[in-house]
JSON list of C-alpha atoms in Angstrom, two decimals:
[
{"chain": "C", "resi": 1, "resn": "MET", "atom": "CA", "xyz": [3.77, 6.71, -10.48]},
{"chain": "C", "resi": 2, "resn": "LEU", "atom": "CA", "xyz": [4.41, 10.17, -9.10]},
{"chain": "C", "resi": 3, "resn": "LEU", "atom": "CA", "xyz": [5.76, 11.03, -5.69]},
{"chain": "C", "resi": 4, "resn": "SER", "atom": "CA", "xyz": [3.95, 13.58, -3.53]},
{"chain": "C", "resi": 5, "resn": "SER", "atom": "CA", "xyz": [6.17, 16.35, -2.26]},
{"chain": "C", "resi": 6, "resn": "GLY", "atom": "CA", "xyz": [5.38, 15.63, 1.41]},
{"chain": "C", "resi": 7, "resn": "VAL", "atom": "CA", "xyz": [6.64, 12.02, 1.35]},
{"chain": "C", "resi": 8, "resn": "LEU", "atom": "CA", "xyz": [10.32, 11.65, 2.23]},
{"chain": "C", "resi": 9, "resn": "ALA", "atom": "CA", "xyz": [11.96, 8.80, 4.10]},
{"chain": "C", "resi": 10, "resn": "LEU", "atom": "CA", "xyz": [9.33, 6.11, 3.59]},
{"chain": "C", "resi": 11, "resn": "ALA", "atom": "CA", "xyz": [9.32, 6.87, -0.10]},
{"chain": "C", "resi": 12, "resn": "LEU", "atom": "CA", "xyz": [13.10, 6.48, -0.16]},
{"chain": "C", "resi": 13, "resn": "ILE", "atom": "CA", "xyz": [12.77, 3.11, 1.56]},
{"chain": "C", "resi": 14, "resn": "ALA", "atom": "CA", "xyz": [9.76, 1.96, -0.43]},
{"chain": "C", "resi": 15, "resn": "GLY", "atom": "CA", "xyz": [9.87, 3.68, -3.81]},
{"chain": "C", "resi": 16, "resn": "PRO", "atom": "CA", "xyz": [7.52, 6.22, -5.38]},
{"chain": "C", "resi": 17, "resn": "VAL", "atom": "CA", "xyz": [3.78, 6.36, -4.81]},
{"chain": "C", "resi": 18, "resn": "SER", "atom": "CA", "xyz": [1.37, 9.22, -5.35]},
{"chain": "C", "resi": 19, "resn": "GLY", "atom": "CA", "xyz": [-0.12, 9.72, -1.88]},
{"chain": "C", "resi": 20, "resn": "LEU", "atom": "CA", "xyz": [0.81, 8.61, 1.60]},
{"chain": "C", "resi": 21, "resn": "ALA", "atom": "CA", "xyz": [-1.56, 9.60, 4.38]},
{"chain": "C", "resi": 22, "resn": "SER", "atom": "CA", "xyz": [0.43, 11.57, 6.92]},
{"chain": "C", "resi": 23, "resn": "ASP", "atom": "CA", "xyz": [3.80, 12.17, 8.53]},
{"chain": "C", "resi": 24, "resn": "ASN", "atom": "CA", "xyz": [2.59, 10.11, 11.50]},
{"chain": "C", "resi": 25, "resn": "ASP", "atom": "CA", "xyz": [1.87, 7.13, 9.19]},
{"chain": "C", "resi": 26, "resn": "HIS", "atom": "CA", "xyz": [5.29, 7.65, 7.68]},
{"chain": "C", "resi": 27, "resn": "GLU", "atom": "CA", "xyz": [7.08, 7.61, 11.04]},
{"chain": "C", "resi": 28, "resn": "ARG", "atom": "CA", "xyz": [5.17, 4.56, 12.35]},
{"chain": "C", "resi": 29, "resn": "ALA", "atom": "CA", "xyz": [5.87, 2.68, 9.12]},
{"chain": "C", "resi": 30, "resn": "ARG", "atom": "CA", "xyz": [9.58, 3.54, 9.30]},
{"chain": "C", "resi": 31, "resn": "GLN", "atom": "CA", "xyz": [9.82, 2.35, 12.91]},
{"chain": "C", "resi": 32, "resn": "ALA", "atom": "CA", "xyz": [7.96, -0.89, 12.15]},
{"chain": "C", "resi": 33, "resn": "LEU", "atom": "CA", "xyz": [10.17, -1.53, 9.11]},
{"chain": "C", "resi": 34, "resn": "GLU", "atom": "CA", "xyz": [13.37, -0.93, 11.09]},
{"chain": "C", "resi": 35, "resn": "ALA", "atom": "CA", "xyz": [12.10, -3.32, 13.79]},
{"chain": "C", "resi": 36, "resn": "GLY", "atom": "CA", "xyz": [11.48, -6.00, 11.15]},
{"chain": "C", "resi": 37, "resn": "LYS", "atom": "CA", "xyz": [7.74, -6.05, 11.86]},
{"chain": "C", "resi": 38, "resn": "VAL", "atom": "CA", "xyz": [6.58, -5.16, 8.33]},
{"chain": "C", "resi": 39, "resn": "LEU", "atom": "CA", "xyz": [7.53, -5.56, 4.69]},
{"chain": "C", "resi": 40, "resn": "PRO", "atom": "CA", "xyz": [8.85, -2.51, 2.87]},
{"chain": "C", "resi": 41, "resn": "LEU", "atom": "CA", "xyz": [6.12, -0.63, 1.03]},
{"chain": "C", "resi": 42, "resn": "GLY", "atom": "CA", "xyz": [7.93, -1.30, -2.25]},
{"chain": "C", "resi": 43, "resn": "ALA", "atom": "CA", "xyz": [7.55, -5.07, -1.78]},
{"chain": "C", "resi": 44, "resn": "VAL", "atom": "CA", "xyz": [3.85, -4.69, -1.00]},
{"chain": "C", "resi": 45, "resn": "LEU", "atom": "CA", "xyz": [3.34, -2.43, -4.03]},
{"chain": "C", "resi": 46, "resn": "ASP", "atom": "CA", "xyz": [5.03, -5.06, -6.23]},
{"chain": "C", "resi": 47, "resn": "ILE", "atom": "CA", "xyz": [2.42, -7.58, -5.06]},
{"chain": "C", "resi": 48, "resn": "VAL", "atom": "CA", "xyz": [-0.45, -5.13, -5.63]},
{"chain": "C", "resi": 49, "resn": "GLU", "atom": "CA", "xyz": [0.78, -4.15, -9.11]},
{"chain": "C", "resi": 50, "resn": "ARG", "atom": "CA", "xyz": [1.22, -7.81, -10.04]},
{"chain": "C", "resi": 51, "resn": "ASP", "atom": "CA", "xyz": [-2.29, -8.79, -8.95]},
{"chain": "C", "resi": 52, "resn": "PHE", "atom": "CA", "xyz": [-4.38, -5.66, -9.59]},
{"chain": "C", "resi": 53, "resn": "PRO", "atom": "CA", "xyz": [-3.88, -3.74, -12.84]},
{"chain": "C", "resi": 54, "resn": "GLY", "atom": "CA", "xyz": [-4.04, 0.02, -12.49]},
{"chain": "C", "resi": 55, "resn": "GLN", "atom": "CA", "xyz": [-2.33, 2.91, -10.77]},
{"chain": "C", "resi": 56, "resn": "VAL", "atom": "CA", "xyz": [-1.80, 3.17, -7.03]},
{"chain": "C", "resi": 57, "resn": "VAL", "atom": "CA", "xyz": [-3.26, 6.53, -6.02]},
{"chain": "C", "resi": 58, "resn": "LYS", "atom": "CA", "xyz": [-3.20, 6.40, -2.22]},
{"chain": "C", "resi": 59, "resn": "VAL", "atom": "CA", "xyz": [-1.44, 4.47, 0.54]},
{"chain": "C", "resi": 60, "resn": "GLU", "atom": "CA", "xyz": [-2.21, 4.58, 4.25]},
{"chain": "C", "resi": 61, "resn": "PHE", "atom": "CA", "xyz": [-0.42, 2.72, 7.02]},
{"chain": "C", "resi": 62, "resn": "GLU", "atom": "CA", "xyz": [-2.63, 1.53, 9.88]},
{"chain": "C", "resi": 63, "resn": "GLU", "atom": "CA", "xyz": [-1.68, 0.02, 13.23]},
{"chain": "C", "resi": 64, "resn": "ASP", "atom": "CA", "xyz": [-4.21, -1.51, 15.59]},
{"chain": "C", "resi": 65, "resn": "ASP", "atom": "CA", "xyz": [-3.22, -3.66, 18.57]},
{"chain": "C", "resi": 66, "resn": "ASP", "atom": "CA", "xyz": [0.20, -4.34, 17.02]},
{"chain": "C", "resi": 67, "resn": "GLU", "atom": "CA", "xyz": [-1.37, -5.43, 13.71]},
{"chain": "C", "resi": 68, "resn": "PHE", "atom": "CA", "xyz": [0.01, -3.49, 10.75]},
{"chain": "C", "resi": 69, "resn": "ILE", "atom": "CA", "xyz": [-2.06, -2.93, 7.61]},
{"chain": "C", "resi": 70, "resn": "TYR", "atom": "CA", "xyz": [-1.44, -1.06, 4.38]},
{"chain": "C", "resi": 71, "resn": "GLU", "atom": "CA", "xyz": [-4.64, 0.42, 2.94]},
{"chain": "C", "resi": 72, "resn": "ILE", "atom": "CA", "xyz": [-4.03, 0.93, -0.75]},
{"chain": "C", "resi": 73, "resn": "ARG", "atom": "CA", "xyz": [-6.30, 2.49, -3.36]},
{"chain": "C", "resi": 74, "resn": "VAL", "atom": "CA", "xyz": [-5.86, 1.53, -7.00]},
{"chain": "C", "resi": 75, "resn": "LEU", "atom": "CA", "xyz": [-7.38, 3.36, -9.97]},
{"chain": "C", "resi": 76, "resn": "GLN", "atom": "CA", "xyz": [-8.26, 0.73, -12.57]},
{"chain": "C", "resi": 77, "resn": "SER", "atom": "CA", "xyz": [-8.54, 1.24, -16.33]},
{"chain": "C", "resi": 78, "resn": "GLY", "atom": "CA", "xyz": [-12.34, 1.58, -16.35]},
{"chain": "C", "resi": 79, "resn": "GLY", "atom": "CA", "xyz": [-12.16, 4.38, -13.78]},
{"chain": "C", "resi": 80, "resn": "GLY", "atom": "CA", "xyz": [-13.09, 2.23, -10.80]},
{"chain": "C", "resi": 81, "resn": "ILE", "atom": "CA", "xyz": [-11.27, 2.57, -7.50]},
{"chain": "C", "resi": 82, "resn": "LEU", "atom": "CA", "xyz": [-10.27, -0.49, -5.50]},
{"chain": "C", "resi": 83, "resn": "LYS", "atom": "CA", "xyz": [-9.62, -0.30, -1.78]},
{"chain": "C", "resi": 84, "resn": "LEU", "atom": "CA", "xyz": [-7.22, -3.02, -0.70]},
{"chain": "C", "resi": 85, "resn": "LYS", "atom": "CA", "xyz": [-6.24, -4.01, 2.82]},
{"chain": "C", "resi": 86, "resn": "ILE", "atom": "CA", "xyz": [-2.87, -5.74, 2.87]},
{"chain": "C", "resi": 87, "resn": "ASP", "atom": "CA", "xyz": [-1.23, -7.39, 5.88]},
{"chain": "C", "resi": 88, "resn": "ALA", "atom": "CA", "xyz": [1.99, -5.39, 6.24]},
{"chain": "C", "resi": 89, "resn": "ARG", "atom": "CA", "xyz": [3.80, -8.34, 7.87]},
{"chain": "C", "resi": 90, "resn": "ASP", "atom": "CA", "xyz": [3.55, -10.75, 4.94]},
{"chain": "C", "resi": 91, "resn": "GLY", "atom": "CA", "xyz": [1.79, -8.98, 2.04]},
{"chain": "C", "resi": 92, "resn": "ALA", "atom": "CA", "xyz": [-1.37, -11.12, 2.29]},
{"chain": "C", "resi": 93, "resn": "LEU", "atom": "CA", "xyz": [-4.56, -9.63, 0.88]},
{"chain": "C", "resi": 94, "resn": "LEU", "atom": "CA", "xyz": [-7.01, -9.17, 3.76]},
{"chain": "C", "resi": 95, "resn": "ALA", "atom": "CA", "xyz": [-9.87, -7.43, 1.95]},
{"chain": "C", "resi": 96, "resn": "VAL", "atom": "CA", "xyz": [-10.76, -5.81, -1.35]},
{"chain": "C", "resi": 97, "resn": "LYS", "atom": "CA", "xyz": [-13.65, -3.46, -2.08]},
{"chain": "C", "resi": 98, "resn": "GLY", "atom": "CA", "xyz": [-14.69, -1.95, -5.38]},
{"chain": "C", "resi": 99, "resn": "ARG", "atom": "CA", "xyz": [-16.74, -2.48, -8.50]},
{"chain": "C", "resi": 100, "resn": "ASP", "atom": "CA", "xyz": [-15.72, -4.46, -11.57]},
{"chain": "C", "resi": 101, "resn": "ILE", "atom": "CA", "xyz": [-12.61, -5.73, -9.83]},
{"chain": "C", "resi": 102, "resn": "LYS", "atom": "CA", "xyz": [-9.83, -6.72, -12.20]},
{"chain": "C", "resi": 103, "resn": "PHE", "atom": "CA", "xyz": [-7.61, -9.33, -10.57]},
{"chain": "C", "resi": 104, "resn": "LYS", "atom": "CA", "xyz": [-4.60, -11.02, -12.20]},
{"chain": "C", "resi": 105, "resn": "GLY", "atom": "CA", "xyz": [-3.32, -12.99, -9.20]},
{"chain": "C", "resi": 106, "resn": "LYS", "atom": "CA", "xyz": [-4.10, -16.41, -7.84]},
{"chain": "C", "resi": 107, "resn": "ASP", "atom": "CA", "xyz": [-7.58, -17.09, -6.42]}
]
């Protein structure tokens, strides 16, 4: 995976990914990680890569009422895009959208 030029500290904490949403996402994610409220992005990406074959093409960090969610898009081999919502606290899959979903994980 390639690292976008605009991604700095979160990428250093989490590892490379091709697109993080914004500097604001980056700062909120860093603060939540330092406070022990969320898993590092690298750990979440390990789960995603284990369960959903393909390439991570976009990552967004969302916070709503102190709930933290990683929205991750995965380009699968057939060209389909999956949109995953992952609980940033524990890595649990909250939702998946897409066509012809290829899933390697547990049901």
